Amino acid sequence: MDDYRTVNRASWDERVPAHAASPDYMLQSFVDDPRFLSQVVQFDVPRLGDISGLRGVHLQCHIGTDTVSLARLGAKMSGLDFSGPAIAQAQSFADSLGHEIDFHQADVYDAVAVLGEAQYDLVFTGIGAIGWLPSIERWAAVVAGLLKPGGRLFIREGHPMLWSLGVSKDSNQIVLDAPYFETEAPQVWDEGGTYVETDAVFSHNVTHEWNHGLGEIFMALKKAGLDVTDLEEHDSAPWDPLPGHMARDEQGEWRLTDQPERLPATYTLQARRR
């Protein structure tokens, strides 16, 4: 079971340079404009509210663009990711912009041991993170362990309904082809490329992933001692998850071209530690 970390880390490690160089991550925009925020964080600014002075940690932070964005909103941020190249890129990026952010290389399940118990006012997790984890209950326990009493979890994530869909190679139709609920065995994918614009060619293309239903997430948080305070489902996503079936709006979000109200593409969830 632990092999999923090795397999997934190889894929993420290899993609770091391509992601950092891709126009989709917009690293140069951070340099050009000290007020610039990542698309993911900008979308949720009204929901985040005032985070000035909060001690925050971004779990599974990848190359740190969302982490830097939260720091620009006034939080004192840390970041954690299991990819060494991603952490090196994130630290270099934040340092070059003058942000005092401490980044740590560790598996998310080890976050409490690495970062300390009950040290944070805010735990943030962004798009495409929890699907790499086999147990949502273990994840929720980590979140609870990191938060101070009254501290807040903030997560925007791909909707489990979206993760269960795909586009048929034969008919080019959207099909229900993956589990909605968490399964013991992972979904094993062997796909080249990545989710951003790049000409890079990759050799590590096998990944192990899991879906987690909304009910499973809710109950895992409840069991860990967190009360869900907000749950908002969105008909848009910040990337094109169903190519050929989605259109981009002025804010850079993607929706179904035909009747977008049919699909919950992402959600924003907030919870408080009791």
CSV table of C-alpha atoms in Angstrom, one decimal:
chain,number,residue,atom,x,y,z
A,1,MET,CA,0.0,0.0,0.0
A,2,ASP,CA,2.9,2.4,0.8
A,3,ASP,CA,4.0,2.0,-2.8
A,4,TYR,CA,1.5,4.6,-3.9
A,5,ARG,CA,3.7,7.3,-2.4
A,6,THR,CA,6.7,6.3,-4.4
A,7,VAL,CA,4.8,6.0,-7.7
A,8,ASN,CA,3.0,9.3,-7.2
A,9,ARG,CA,6.0,11.2,-6.0
A,10,ALA,CA,8.0,10.2,-9.1
A,11,SER,CA,5.2,11.7,-11.3
A,12,TRP,CA,5.0,14.9,-9.3
A,13,ASP,CA,8.8,15.3,-9.0
A,14,GLU,CA,9.2,15.1,-12.8
A,15,ARG,CA,6.5,17.7,-13.5
A,16,VAL,CA,7.7,20.4,-11.2
A,17,PRO,CA,10.0,22.2,-13.8
A,18,ALA,CA,7.2,22.1,-16.4
A,19,HIS,CA,4.7,23.5,-14.0
A,20,ALA,CA,7.0,26.3,-12.9
A,21,ALA,CA,7.7,27.2,-16.5
A,22,SER,CA,4.1,27.0,-17.7
A,23,PRO,CA,2.1,30.2,-18.3
A,24,ASP,CA,-0.8,28.5,-16.5
A,25,TYR,CA,0.9,28.9,-13.1
A,26,MET,CA,1.6,32.6,-13.9
A,27,LEU,CA,4.8,32.9,-11.8
A,28,GLN,CA,5.8,36.0,-13.7
A,29,SER,CA,2.5,37.7,-12.8
A,30,PHE,CA,3.5,37.3,-9.1
A,31,VAL,CA,6.8,39.1,-9.9
A,32,ASP,CA,5.2,41.9,-11.9
A,33,ASP,CA,2.4,42.6,-9.5
A,34,PRO,CA,2.8,42.4,-5.7
A,35,ARG,CA,-1.0,42.2,-5.3
A,36,PHE,CA,-1.4,39.3,-7.8
A,37,LEU,CA,-3.1,36.2,-6.4
A,38,SER,CA,-3.4,32.7,-7.8
A,39,GLN,CA,-6.7,32.0,-9.6
A,40,VAL,CA,-7.6,29.4,-7.0
A,41,VAL,CA,-7.2,31.8,-4.0
A,42,GLN,CA,-8.7,34.8,-5.9
A,43,PHE,CA,-11.9,32.8,-6.5
A,44,ASP,CA,-12.4,32.2,-2.8
A,45,VAL,CA,-11.3,35.6,-1.4
A,46,PRO,CA,-15.0,36.5,-0.5
A,47,ARG,CA,-15.2,33.2,1.4
A,48,LEU,CA,-11.8,33.4,3.1
A,49,GLY,CA,-12.6,36.8,4.7
A,50,ASP,CA,-9.9,38.6,6.6
A,51,ILE,CA,-7.0,36.2,7.4
A,52,SER,CA,-4.5,38.9,8.4
A,53,GLY,CA,-2.3,37.7,11.2
A,54,LEU,CA,-3.5,34.1,11.2
A,55,ARG,CA,-1.0,31.3,11.4
A,56,GLY,CA,-1.7,29.1,8.4
A,57,VAL,CA,-0.5,26.0,6.7
A,58,HIS,CA,-1.1,24.9,3.2
A,59,LEU,CA,-1.1,21.1,2.9
A,60,GLN,CA,0.0,19.5,-0.4
A,61,CYS,CA,1.2,22.9,-1.5
A,62,HIS,CA,3.1,21.8,-4.7
A,63,ILE,CA,5.1,24.8,-6.0
A,64,GLY,CA,3.6,27.3,-3.6
A,65,THR,CA,1.5,29.7,-5.7
A,66,ASP,CA,-1.5,29.4,-3.5
A,67,THR,CA,0.7,29.5,-0.3
A,68,VAL,CA,2.2,32.8,-1.5
A,69,SER,CA,-1.3,34.2,-2.3
A,70,LEU,CA,-2.5,33.5,1.2
A,71,ALA,CA,0.6,35.2,2.6
A,72,ARG,CA,-0.2,38.2,0.4
A,73,LEU,CA,-3.6,38.3,2.1
A,74,GLY,CA,-1.9,38.7,5.4
A,75,ALA,CA,-1.5,35.2,6.9
A,76,LYS,CA,1.8,33.9,8.3
A,77,MET,CA,2.1,30.8,6.1
A,78,SER,CA,3.8,27.4,6.1
A,79,GLY,CA,3.7,24.9,3.3
A,80,LEU,CA,4.0,21.1,3.2
A,81,ASP,CA,4.4,18.7,0.3
A,82,PHE,CA,5.9,15.3,-0.2
A,83,SER,CA,7.8,16.3,-3.4
A,84,GLY,CA,11.3,17.5,-2.8
A,85,PRO,CA,11.6,19.4,-6.1
A,86,ALA,CA,8.2,21.0,-5.5
A,87,ILE,CA,9.3,22.2,-2.0
A,88,ALA,CA,12.6,23.5,-3.4
A,89,GLN,CA,10.8,25.4,-6.1
A,90,ALA,CA,8.2,26.8,-3.7
A,91,GLN,CA,10.8,28.0,-1.2
A,92,SER,CA,12.9,29.6,-4.0
A,93,PHE,CA,9.8,31.3,-5.4
A,94,ALA,CA,8.6,32.7,-2.1
A,95,ASP,CA,12.1,33.9,-1.1
A,96,SER,CA,12.5,35.7,-4.4
A,97,LEU,CA,9.3,37.6,-3.7
A,98,GLY,CA,10.4,38.5,-0.2
A,99,HIS,CA,7.8,36.3,1.6
A,100,GLU,CA,8.8,34.7,4.9
A,101,ILE,CA,7.2,31.3,4.3
A,102,ASP,CA,8.7,28.0,5.7
A,103,PHE,CA,8.2,25.0,3.4
A,104,HIS,CA,8.6,21.4,4.6
A,105,GLN,CA,9.0,18.2,2.6
A,106,ALA,CA,6.9,15.5,4.2
A,107,ASP,CA,3.9,13.2,3.6
A,108,VAL,CA,0.7,14.9,4.6
A,109,TYR,CA,-0.1,12.1,7.0
A,110,ASP,CA,3.1,13.1,8.9
A,111,ALA,CA,2.2,16.8,9.0
A,112,VAL,CA,1.5,16.9,12.8
A,113,ALA,CA,4.8,15.2,13.7
A,114,VAL,CA,6.7,17.6,11.4
A,115,LEU,CA,4.8,20.9,12.1
A,116,GLY,CA,3.6,20.5,15.6
A,117,GLU,CA,0.2,19.8,17.3
A,118,ALA,CA,-2.4,22.6,17.6
A,119,GLN,CA,-0.2,25.3,16.1
A,120,TYR,CA,-2.4,26.7,13.4
A,121,ASP,CA,-5.4,29.0,13.0
A,122,LEU,CA,-6.0,28.0,9.4
A,123,VAL,CA,-5.4,24.8,7.4
A,124,PHE,CA,-5.8,25.3,3.7
A,125,THR,CA,-6.0,22.7,1.0
A,126,GLY,CA,-6.5,23.5,-2.7
A,127,ILE,CA,-7.7,21.9,-5.9
A,128,GLY,CA,-6.6,18.3,-6.7
A,129,ALA,CA,-5.0,17.4,-3.4
A,130,ILE,CA,-7.0,14.9,-1.3
A,131,GLY,CA,-7.5,12.5,-4.3
A,132,TRP,CA,-3.9,11.4,-3.8
A,133,LEU,CA,-4.7,10.1,-0.3
A,134,PRO,CA,-6.1,6.6,0.4
A,135,SER,CA,-7.9,7.5,3.6
A,136,ILE,CA,-10.0,10.6,4.2
A,137,GLU,CA,-10.3,9.7,7.9
A,138,ARG,CA,-6.6,9.9,8.4
A,139,TRP,CA,-6.5,13.2,6.5
A,140,ALA,CA,-9.2,14.7,8.7
A,141,ALA,CA,-7.4,13.5,11.8
A,142,VAL,CA,-4.2,15.4,10.6
A,143,VAL,CA,-6.2,18.6,10.0
A,144,ALA,CA,-7.7,18.4,13.5
A,145,GLY,CA,-4.3,17.7,14.9
A,146,LEU,CA,-2.8,20.8,13.3
A,147,LEU,CA,-5.5,23.2,14.2
A,148,LYS,CA,-5.8,25.2,17.5
A,149,PRO,CA,-9.3,24.8,19.2
A,150,GLY,CA,-11.6,27.1,17.1
A,151,GLY,CA,-9.2,26.9,14.2
A,152,ARG,CA,-10.5,26.7,10.6
A,153,LEU,CA,-10.2,24.3,7.7
A,154,PHE,CA,-10.6,25.8,4.3
A,155,ILE,CA,-10.7,23.6,1.2
A,156,ARG,CA,-11.7,24.1,-2.4
A,157,GLU,CA,-11.5,20.8,-4.2
A,158,GLY,CA,-12.8,19.0,-7.3
A,159,HIS,CA,-16.2,17.6,-6.7
A,160,PRO,CA,-16.3,13.8,-6.2
A,161,MET,CA,-19.0,13.7,-8.9
A,162,LEU,CA,-16.6,15.3,-11.3
A,163,TRP,CA,-13.8,12.9,-10.4
A,164,SER,CA,-16.1,10.0,-11.2
A,165,LEU,CA,-16.6,11.2,-14.8
A,166,GLY,CA,-14.5,10.9,-17.9
A,167,VAL,CA,-14.6,11.4,-21.7
A,168,SER,CA,-15.0,8.2,-23.8
A,169,LYS,CA,-12.2,7.8,-26.3
A,170,ASP,CA,-14.7,5.9,-28.6
A,171,SER,CA,-17.7,8.2,-28.5
A,172,ASN,CA,-16.3,11.4,-27.1
A,173,GLN,CA,-19.2,11.4,-24.7
A,174,ILE,CA,-19.0,12.1,-21.0
A,175,VAL,CA,-19.3,8.8,-19.1
A,176,LEU,CA,-19.5,7.6,-15.5
A,177,ASP,CA,-16.3,5.5,-15.4
A,178,ALA,CA,-14.7,5.8,-11.9
A,179,PRO,CA,-15.8,5.3,-8.3
A,180,TYR,CA,-17.6,8.1,-6.4
A,181,PHE,CA,-16.8,6.6,-3.0
A,182,GLU,CA,-13.5,5.8,-1.4
A,183,THR,CA,-12.3,2.4,-2.3
A,184,GLU,CA,-9.6,0.3,-0.6
A,185,ALA,CA,-7.7,-0.2,-3.9
A,186,PRO,CA,-6.6,2.8,-5.8
A,187,GLN,CA,-7.6,3.8,-9.3
A,188,VAL,CA,-4.4,3.2,-11.3
A,189,TRP,CA,-3.9,5.6,-14.3
A,190,ASP,CA,-1.2,5.5,-16.9
A,191,GLU,CA,-1.5,8.8,-18.7
A,192,GLY,CA,1.2,11.2,-20.1
A,193,GLY,CA,1.0,14.9,-20.1
A,194,THR,CA,-0.2,17.1,-17.3
A,195,TYR,CA,-3.0,19.6,-16.5
A,196,VAL,CA,-1.1,22.8,-17.6
A,197,GLU,CA,0.2,24.0,-21.0
A,198,THR,CA,3.6,22.6,-21.7
A,199,ASP,CA,5.6,20.9,-24.4
A,200,ALA,CA,7.5,18.7,-21.9
A,201,VAL,CA,7.4,14.9,-22.4
A,202,PHE,CA,7.3,12.8,-19.2
A,203,SER,CA,8.4,9.3,-18.4
A,204,HIS,CA,6.7,8.8,-15.0
A,205,ASN,CA,3.1,8.6,-16.0
A,206,VAL,CA,1.5,6.0,-13.7
A,207,THR,CA,-0.4,7.4,-10.7
A,208,HIS,CA,-2.5,5.9,-7.9
A,209,GLU,CA,-5.6,7.9,-6.9
A,210,TRP,CA,-8.7,7.7,-4.8
A,211,ASN,CA,-12.1,9.5,-4.8
A,212,HIS,CA,-13.8,10.6,-1.6
A,213,GLY,CA,-17.6,11.2,-1.5
A,214,LEU,CA,-18.9,14.4,0.1
A,215,GLY,CA,-20.6,12.4,2.8
A,216,GLU,CA,-17.4,10.5,3.6
A,217,ILE,CA,-15.5,13.8,3.9
A,218,PHE,CA,-18.2,15.3,6.1
A,219,MET,CA,-18.3,12.3,8.5
A,220,ALA,CA,-14.5,12.1,8.6
A,221,LEU,CA,-14.3,15.7,9.7
A,222,LYS,CA,-17.1,15.2,12.3
A,223,LYS,CA,-15.3,12.1,13.7
A,224,ALA,CA,-12.1,14.1,14.0
A,225,GLY,CA,-13.7,16.8,16.0
A,226,LEU,CA,-14.5,19.4,13.3
A,227,ASP,CA,-17.8,21.0,12.6
A,228,VAL,CA,-18.6,21.9,9.0
A,229,THR,CA,-19.7,25.5,8.9
A,230,ASP,CA,-20.0,26.1,5.2
A,231,LEU,CA,-20.4,24.0,2.1
A,232,GLU,CA,-20.8,25.6,-1.3
A,233,GLU,CA,-20.9,23.6,-4.6
A,234,HIS,CA,-19.8,25.3,-7.8
A,235,ASP,CA,-20.5,24.6,-11.4
A,236,SER,CA,-17.0,25.6,-12.5
A,237,ALA,CA,-13.4,24.5,-12.1
A,238,PRO,CA,-10.1,26.4,-12.6
A,239,TRP,CA,-8.9,23.9,-15.2
A,240,ASP,CA,-10.5,22.0,-18.1
A,241,PRO,CA,-11.4,18.6,-16.6
A,242,LEU,CA,-13.6,17.3,-19.5
A,243,PRO,CA,-11.8,18.5,-22.7
A,244,GLY,CA,-14.2,19.2,-25.6
A,245,HIS,CA,-17.2,19.6,-23.3
A,246,MET,CA,-16.3,22.8,-21.4
A,247,ALA,CA,-15.9,26.5,-22.0
A,248,ARG,CA,-13.8,29.1,-20.2
A,249,ASP,CA,-15.4,32.3,-18.7
A,250,GLU,CA,-13.9,35.7,-18.1
A,251,GLN,CA,-12.6,34.7,-14.7
A,252,GLY,CA,-10.7,31.7,-16.2
A,253,GLU,CA,-13.1,29.1,-14.8
A,254,TRP,CA,-14.4,26.2,-16.9
A,255,ARG,CA,-18.0,25.1,-17.1
A,256,LEU,CA,-19.9,22.6,-19.1
A,257,THR,CA,-20.7,24.2,-22.5
A,258,ASP,CA,-24.2,22.7,-22.5
A,259,GLN,CA,-26.3,23.2,-19.4
A,260,PRO,CA,-23.5,23.7,-16.8
A,261,GLU,CA,-26.1,23.5,-14.0
A,262,ARG,CA,-26.1,19.7,-14.5
A,263,LEU,CA,-22.6,19.3,-13.0
A,264,PRO,CA,-21.1,20.2,-9.6
A,265,ALA,CA,-17.5,20.7,-10.7
A,266,THR,CA,-15.9,21.8,-7.5
A,267,TYR,CA,-16.9,22.7,-3.9
A,268,THR,CA,-15.6,25.0,-1.1
A,269,LEU,CA,-15.9,23.6,2.4
A,270,GLN,CA,-15.1,25.2,5.7
A,271,ALA,CA,-15.0,23.6,9.2
A,272,ARG,CA,-14.0,24.6,12.7
A,273,ARG,CA,-12.2,22.4,15.3
A,274,ARG,CA,-14.3,22.1,18.4
